[in-house]
Amino acid sequence: KQEVTQIPAALSVPEGENLVLNCSFTDSAIYNLQWFRQDPGKGLTSLLLIQSSQREQTSGRLNASLDKSSGRSTLYIAASQPGDSATYLCAVGETSGSRLTFGEGTQLTVNP
Amino acid sequence: KAGVTQTPRYLIKTRGQQVTLSCSPISGHRSVSWYQQTPGQGLQFLFEYFSETQRNKGNFPGRFSGRQFSNSRSEMNVSTLELGDSALYLCASSYGHKEHTEAFFGQGTRLTVV
């Protein structure tokens, strides 16, 4: 059974700092990995999708990497802003990616 | 392009009742998945429908069921509601095949069982 762990559970940083969120998974036979953000009481917003054959994806200030063999992914956020404050969720896709297994999330607070 | 639409946004039901939630996927998407989010268990997969057929199923009791229509809209039904069913129910849509598997989520339906 796939298990996904995210570290740290919570993170508070000053504005402008670069930061790294970590995600690990137990079964390396994944189809893809997706990073989401969730604002309180809201749905999930897709940030980045990495296919199992890829090593990284970039979008603006975000960069996500994937190391299947070691069962790890990282989300790098450059020059953090208060608007980045949210919970960040890592999800591993199996069986053609349609079934996602989620980590517990990292609650990020960026202080002005 | 419209996003994933879930209705209703909020729902209050009494224990023992049943409830139906609706999800309209992004146009062209044929896969709809449902998830339950609670503070204690996090996000858990309920089931996935693709072209009107259930393709994957999570570990939930039979009280949780779903269906998908020919226009890809999906409904989820929960019968004999229990207090523990109180949660945010999220649906996700995707093309559901090959490289086109990025999941897009709706805003969710907040179900409260009293």
mmCIF file of C-alpha atoms in Angstrom:
data_model
loop_
_atom_site.group_PDB
_atom_site.id
_atom_site.type_symbol
_atom_site.label_atom_id
_atom_site.label_comp_id
_atom_site.label_asym_id
_atom_site.label_seq_id
_atom_site.Cartn_x
_atom_site.Cartn_y
_atom_site.Cartn_z
ATOM 1 C CA LYS A 1 0.000 0.000 0.000
ATOM 2 C CA GLN A 2 1.395 3.362 -1.059
ATOM 3 C CA GLU A 3 2.167 5.796 1.752
ATOM 4 C CA VAL A 4 3.063 9.428 1.216
ATOM 5 C CA THR A 5 4.798 11.545 3.840
ATOM 6 C CA GLN A 6 5.393 15.276 3.794
ATOM 7 C CA ILE A 7 7.959 17.103 5.873
ATOM 8 C CA PRO A 8 7.739 19.530 7.565
ATOM 9 C CA ALA A 9 4.097 19.550 8.676
ATOM 10 C CA ALA A 10 4.248 23.316 9.147
ATOM 11 C CA LEU A 11 6.650 26.028 8.118
ATOM 12 C CA SER A 12 6.772 29.735 8.871
ATOM 13 C CA VAL A 13 9.190 31.946 6.946
ATOM 14 C CA PRO A 14 9.767 35.654 6.340
ATOM 15 C CA GLU A 15 8.819 37.088 2.971
ATOM 16 C CA GLY A 16 11.484 36.751 0.293
ATOM 17 C CA GLU A 17 12.956 33.506 1.575
ATOM 18 C CA ASN A 18 13.555 30.531 -0.701
ATOM 19 C CA LEU A 19 12.148 27.303 0.690
ATOM 20 C CA VAL A 20 11.910 23.582 0.041
ATOM 21 C CA LEU A 21 9.019 21.264 0.824
ATOM 22 C CA ASN A 22 9.659 17.545 0.931
ATOM 23 C CA CYS A 23 7.551 14.570 -0.094
ATOM 24 C CA SER A 24 8.451 10.894 0.152
ATOM 25 C CA PHE A 25 6.581 7.795 -1.012
ATOM 26 C CA THR A 26 7.052 4.129 -0.256
ATOM 27 C CA ASP A 27 6.315 2.467 -3.613
ATOM 28 C CA SER A 28 8.409 3.733 -6.525
ATOM 29 C CA ALA A 29 6.075 2.212 -9.145
ATOM 30 C CA ILE A 30 4.213 5.467 -9.649
ATOM 31 C CA TYR A 31 2.536 6.863 -12.743
ATOM 32 C CA ASN A 32 3.012 10.524 -11.881
ATOM 33 C CA LEU A 33 3.315 12.967 -8.987
ATOM 34 C CA GLN A 34 1.362 16.151 -8.578
ATOM 35 C CA TRP A 35 1.764 19.136 -6.234
ATOM 36 C CA PHE A 36 -1.289 21.094 -5.142
ATOM 37 C CA ARG A 37 -2.018 24.041 -2.912
ATOM 38 C CA GLN A 38 -5.138 24.348 -0.793
ATOM 39 C CA ASP A 39 -6.423 27.513 0.801
ATOM 40 C CA PRO A 40 -8.568 27.142 3.963
ATOM 41 C CA GLY A 41 -11.969 25.636 3.188
ATOM 42 C CA LYS A 42 -11.294 25.570 -0.535
ATOM 43 C CA GLY A 43 -10.562 23.000 -3.186
ATOM 44 C CA LEU A 44 -7.146 22.039 -4.521
ATOM 45 C CA THR A 45 -5.250 24.037 -7.097
ATOM 46 C CA SER A 46 -2.861 22.079 -9.280
ATOM 47 C CA LEU A 47 0.654 23.544 -9.236
ATOM 48 C CA LEU A 48 2.863 21.073 -11.057
ATOM 49 C CA LEU A 49 2.562 17.598 -12.552
ATOM 50 C CA ILE A 50 5.620 15.411 -13.040
ATOM 51 C CA GLN A 51 5.268 12.273 -15.154
ATOM 52 C CA SER A 52 7.172 9.225 -13.925
ATOM 53 C CA SER A 53 9.643 9.575 -16.823
ATOM 54 C CA GLN A 54 10.475 13.184 -15.939
ATOM 55 C CA ARG A 55 12.925 14.553 -13.383
ATOM 56 C CA GLU A 56 11.539 18.035 -12.830
ATOM 57 C CA GLN A 57 8.977 20.633 -13.803
ATOM 58 C CA THR A 58 9.025 24.402 -13.458
ATOM 59 C CA SER A 59 6.309 27.028 -13.354
ATOM 60 C CA GLY A 60 7.225 30.593 -12.478
ATOM 61 C CA ARG A 61 8.757 30.649 -8.998
ATOM 62 C CA LEU A 62 8.006 26.962 -8.458
ATOM 63 C CA ASN A 63 10.227 24.020 -9.283
ATOM 64 C CA ALA A 64 9.409 20.412 -8.485
ATOM 65 C CA SER A 65 11.811 17.509 -8.767
ATOM 66 C CA LEU A 66 11.205 13.774 -8.759
ATOM 67 C CA ASP A 67 13.565 10.949 -7.841
ATOM 68 C CA LYS A 68 11.582 7.753 -8.310
ATOM 69 C CA SER A 69 14.349 5.400 -7.255
ATOM 70 C CA SER A 70 14.665 7.020 -3.835
ATOM 71 C CA GLY A 71 10.930 7.734 -3.532
ATOM 72 C CA ARG A 72 11.300 11.481 -3.120
ATOM 73 C CA SER A 73 10.033 14.730 -4.542
ATOM 74 C CA THR A 74 10.768 18.304 -3.556
ATOM 75 C CA LEU A 75 8.905 21.529 -4.239
ATOM 76 C CA TYR A 76 11.133 24.580 -4.335
ATOM 77 C CA ILE A 77 9.513 27.997 -3.927
ATOM 78 C CA ALA A 78 11.693 30.975 -4.779
ATOM 79 C CA ALA A 79 11.309 34.433 -3.267
ATOM 80 C CA SER A 80 8.284 33.518 -1.167
ATOM 81 C CA GLN A 81 5.393 35.992 -0.822
ATOM 82 C CA PRO A 82 2.548 36.296 1.720
ATOM 83 C CA GLY A 83 0.164 35.125 -1.007
ATOM 84 C CA ASP A 84 2.003 31.784 -1.027
ATOM 85 C CA SER A 85 0.575 31.041 2.433
ATOM 86 C CA ALA A 86 -1.479 27.861 2.086
ATOM 87 C CA THR A 87 -1.292 24.116 2.619
ATOM 88 C CA TYR A 88 0.813 22.328 0.016
ATOM 89 C CA LEU A 89 -0.109 18.758 -0.822
ATOM 90 C CA CYS A 90 1.884 16.134 -2.645
ATOM 91 C CA ALA A 91 -0.045 13.358 -4.400
ATOM 92 C CA VAL A 92 1.223 10.231 -6.083
ATOM 93 C CA GLY A 93 -0.717 8.888 -9.032
ATOM 94 C CA GLU A 94 -1.077 5.170 -9.645
ATOM 95 C CA THR A 95 -2.850 3.054 -12.284
ATOM 96 C CA SER A 96 -2.753 5.619 -15.109
ATOM 97 C CA GLY A 97 -2.738 8.436 -12.597
ATOM 98 C CA SER A 98 -6.429 8.423 -11.921
ATOM 99 C CA ARG A 99 -6.075 7.353 -8.301
ATOM 100 C CA LEU A 100 -4.107 9.793 -6.157
ATOM 101 C CA THR A 101 -2.590 9.025 -2.770
ATOM 102 C CA PHE A 102 -2.029 12.200 -0.792
ATOM 103 C CA GLY A 103 0.385 13.230 1.893
ATOM 104 C CA GLU A 104 -0.840 15.095 4.963
ATOM 105 C CA GLY A 105 0.408 18.400 3.601
ATOM 106 C CA THR A 106 2.757 21.175 4.680
ATOM 107 C CA GLN A 107 1.090 24.279 6.089
ATOM 108 C CA LEU A 108 3.133 27.244 4.895
ATOM 109 C CA THR A 109 2.940 30.732 6.385
ATOM 110 C CA VAL A 110 4.895 33.541 4.749
ATOM 111 C CA ASN A 111 5.147 36.557 7.031
ATOM 112 C CA PRO A 112 5.331 40.097 5.564
ATOM 113 C CA LYS B 1 -12.722 27.167 -20.131
ATOM 114 C CA ALA B 2 -14.915 26.445 -17.117
ATOM 115 C CA GLY B 3 -13.368 24.569 -14.222
ATOM 116 C CA VAL B 4 -14.747 21.667 -12.222
ATOM 117 C CA THR B 5 -18.108 22.550 -10.704
ATOM 118 C CA GLN B 6 -19.471 20.906 -7.589
ATOM 119 C CA THR B 7 -22.950 21.402 -6.216
ATOM 120 C CA PRO B 8 -24.121 22.121 -3.653
ATOM 121 C CA ARG B 9 -21.280 23.897 -1.852
ATOM 122 C CA TYR B 10 -22.708 23.299 1.609
ATOM 123 C CA LEU B 11 -25.097 20.711 2.940
ATOM 124 C CA ILE B 12 -26.482 19.870 6.378
ATOM 125 C CA LYS B 13 -28.125 16.492 6.819
ATOM 126 C CA THR B 14 -29.444 14.425 9.702
ATOM 127 C CA ARG B 15 -28.035 11.064 10.706
ATOM 128 C CA GLY B 16 -29.723 8.256 8.767
ATOM 129 C CA GLN B 17 -30.617 10.390 5.766
ATOM 130 C CA GLN B 18 -29.067 10.036 2.359
ATOM 131 C CA VAL B 19 -27.378 12.660 0.212
ATOM 132 C CA THR B 20 -26.413 13.130 -3.432
ATOM 133 C CA LEU B 21 -23.528 15.331 -4.518
ATOM 134 C CA SER B 22 -22.892 16.439 -8.072
ATOM 135 C CA CYS B 23 -19.736 17.107 -10.063
ATOM 136 C CA SER B 24 -19.454 18.571 -13.560
ATOM 137 C CA PRO B 25 -15.975 18.019 -15.002
ATOM 138 C CA ILE B 26 -13.983 20.240 -17.328
ATOM 139 C CA SER B 27 -15.259 19.975 -20.868
ATOM 140 C CA GLY B 28 -13.570 17.072 -22.660
ATOM 141 C CA HIS B 29 -12.512 15.298 -19.476
ATOM 142 C CA ARG B 30 -13.831 11.756 -19.179
ATOM 143 C CA SER B 31 -12.429 10.789 -15.790
ATOM 144 C CA VAL B 32 -14.052 11.921 -12.550
ATOM 145 C CA SER B 33 -12.656 10.925 -9.164
ATOM 146 C CA TRP B 34 -14.096 11.555 -5.735
ATOM 147 C CA TYR B 35 -12.190 12.186 -2.500
ATOM 148 C CA GLN B 36 -13.148 12.662 1.116
ATOM 149 C CA GLN B 37 -11.158 15.136 3.215
ATOM 150 C CA THR B 38 -11.323 15.129 7.018
ATOM 151 C CA PRO B 39 -8.972 16.624 9.609
ATOM 152 C CA GLY B 40 -8.144 13.190 11.005
ATOM 153 C CA GLN B 41 -7.737 11.119 7.830
ATOM 154 C CA GLY B 42 -6.651 13.710 5.301
ATOM 155 C CA LEU B 43 -7.604 13.177 1.666
ATOM 156 C CA GLN B 44 -8.828 9.691 0.842
ATOM 157 C CA PHE B 45 -9.794 8.274 -2.539
ATOM 158 C CA LEU B 46 -13.390 7.106 -2.865
ATOM 159 C CA PHE B 47 -13.744 6.011 -6.494
ATOM 160 C CA GLU B 48 -13.117 6.972 -10.093
ATOM 161 C CA TYR B 49 -15.409 6.851 -13.078
ATOM 162 C CA PHE B 50 -14.262 6.838 -16.671
ATOM 163 C CA SER B 51 -16.681 6.737 -19.598
ATOM 164 C CA GLU B 52 -19.599 5.830 -17.317
ATOM 165 C CA THR B 53 -17.749 2.865 -15.749
ATOM 166 C CA GLN B 54 -16.237 2.649 -12.292
ATOM 167 C CA ARG B 55 -12.540 2.128 -12.950
ATOM 168 C CA ASN B 56 -11.088 2.335 -9.450
ATOM 169 C CA LYS B 57 -12.504 2.036 -5.977
ATOM 170 C CA GLY B 58 -11.115 3.013 -2.589
ATOM 171 C CA ASN B 59 -11.682 1.397 0.753
ATOM 172 C CA PHE B 60 -15.041 2.839 1.743
ATOM 173 C CA PRO B 61 -18.219 1.008 2.786
ATOM 174 C CA GLY B 62 -20.968 0.248 0.320
ATOM 175 C CA ARG B 63 -22.992 3.203 1.638
ATOM 176 C CA PHE B 64 -20.828 5.298 -0.664
ATOM 177 C CA SER B 65 -21.724 4.913 -4.308
ATOM 178 C CA GLY B 66 -21.467 6.876 -7.483
ATOM 179 C CA ARG B 67 -22.310 7.003 -11.126
ATOM 180 C CA GLN B 68 -21.331 8.857 -14.241
ATOM 181 C CA PHE B 69 -23.549 10.023 -17.059
ATOM 182 C CA SER B 70 -22.881 10.090 -20.794
ATOM 183 C CA ASN B 71 -21.906 13.791 -20.580
ATOM 184 C CA SER B 72 -19.256 12.829 -17.957
ATOM 185 C CA ARG B 73 -21.083 14.534 -15.107
ATOM 186 C CA SER B 74 -20.883 12.429 -11.972
ATOM 187 C CA GLU B 75 -22.923 12.016 -8.839
ATOM 188 C CA MET B 76 -21.929 10.571 -5.506
ATOM 189 C CA ASN B 77 -24.483 9.163 -3.112
ATOM 190 C CA VAL B 78 -24.094 8.426 0.567
ATOM 191 C CA SER B 79 -26.887 6.473 2.224
ATOM 192 C CA THR B 80 -27.669 6.087 5.923
ATOM 193 C CA LEU B 81 -25.485 9.015 6.906
ATOM 194 C CA GLU B 82 -23.309 8.788 9.995
ATOM 195 C CA LEU B 83 -21.749 11.607 12.011
ATOM 196 C CA GLY B 84 -18.337 10.476 10.752
ATOM 197 C CA ASP B 85 -19.366 11.221 7.166
ATOM 198 C CA SER B 86 -19.046 14.926 7.896
ATOM 199 C CA ALA B 87 -16.279 16.058 5.577
ATOM 200 C CA LEU B 88 -15.287 18.084 2.563
ATOM 201 C CA TYR B 89 -16.023 16.008 -0.540
ATOM 202 C CA LEU B 90 -13.882 16.882 -3.513
ATOM 203 C CA CYS B 91 -14.116 15.759 -7.062
ATOM 204 C CA ALA B 92 -11.357 15.849 -9.626
ATOM 205 C CA SER B 93 -11.503 15.585 -13.378
ATOM 206 C CA SER B 94 -8.890 14.666 -15.954
ATOM 207 C CA TYR B 95 -8.622 13.272 -19.476
ATOM 208 C CA GLY B 96 -7.734 10.046 -17.701
ATOM 209 C CA HIS B 97 -5.451 8.439 -20.232
ATOM 210 C CA LYS B 98 -1.799 8.241 -21.274
ATOM 211 C CA GLU B 99 0.097 11.468 -20.619
ATOM 212 C CA HIS B 100 -3.042 13.515 -20.009
ATOM 213 C CA THR B 101 -3.648 12.670 -16.380
ATOM 214 C CA GLU B 102 -3.328 16.011 -14.587
ATOM 215 C CA ALA B 103 -6.148 16.224 -12.051
ATOM 216 C CA PHE B 104 -8.162 19.402 -11.579
ATOM 217 C CA PHE B 105 -10.279 19.763 -8.488
ATOM 218 C CA GLY B 106 -13.544 21.503 -7.751
ATOM 219 C CA GLN B 107 -14.205 23.709 -4.726
ATOM 220 C CA GLY B 108 -15.802 20.829 -2.868
ATOM 221 C CA THR B 109 -19.054 20.167 -1.060
ATOM 222 C CA ARG B 110 -18.939 20.648 2.705
ATOM 223 C CA LEU B 111 -21.236 18.024 4.234
ATOM 224 C CA THR B 112 -22.220 18.303 7.875
ATOM 225 C CA VAL B 113 -24.147 15.438 9.463
ATOM 226 C CA VAL B 114 -25.979 16.299 12.686
#
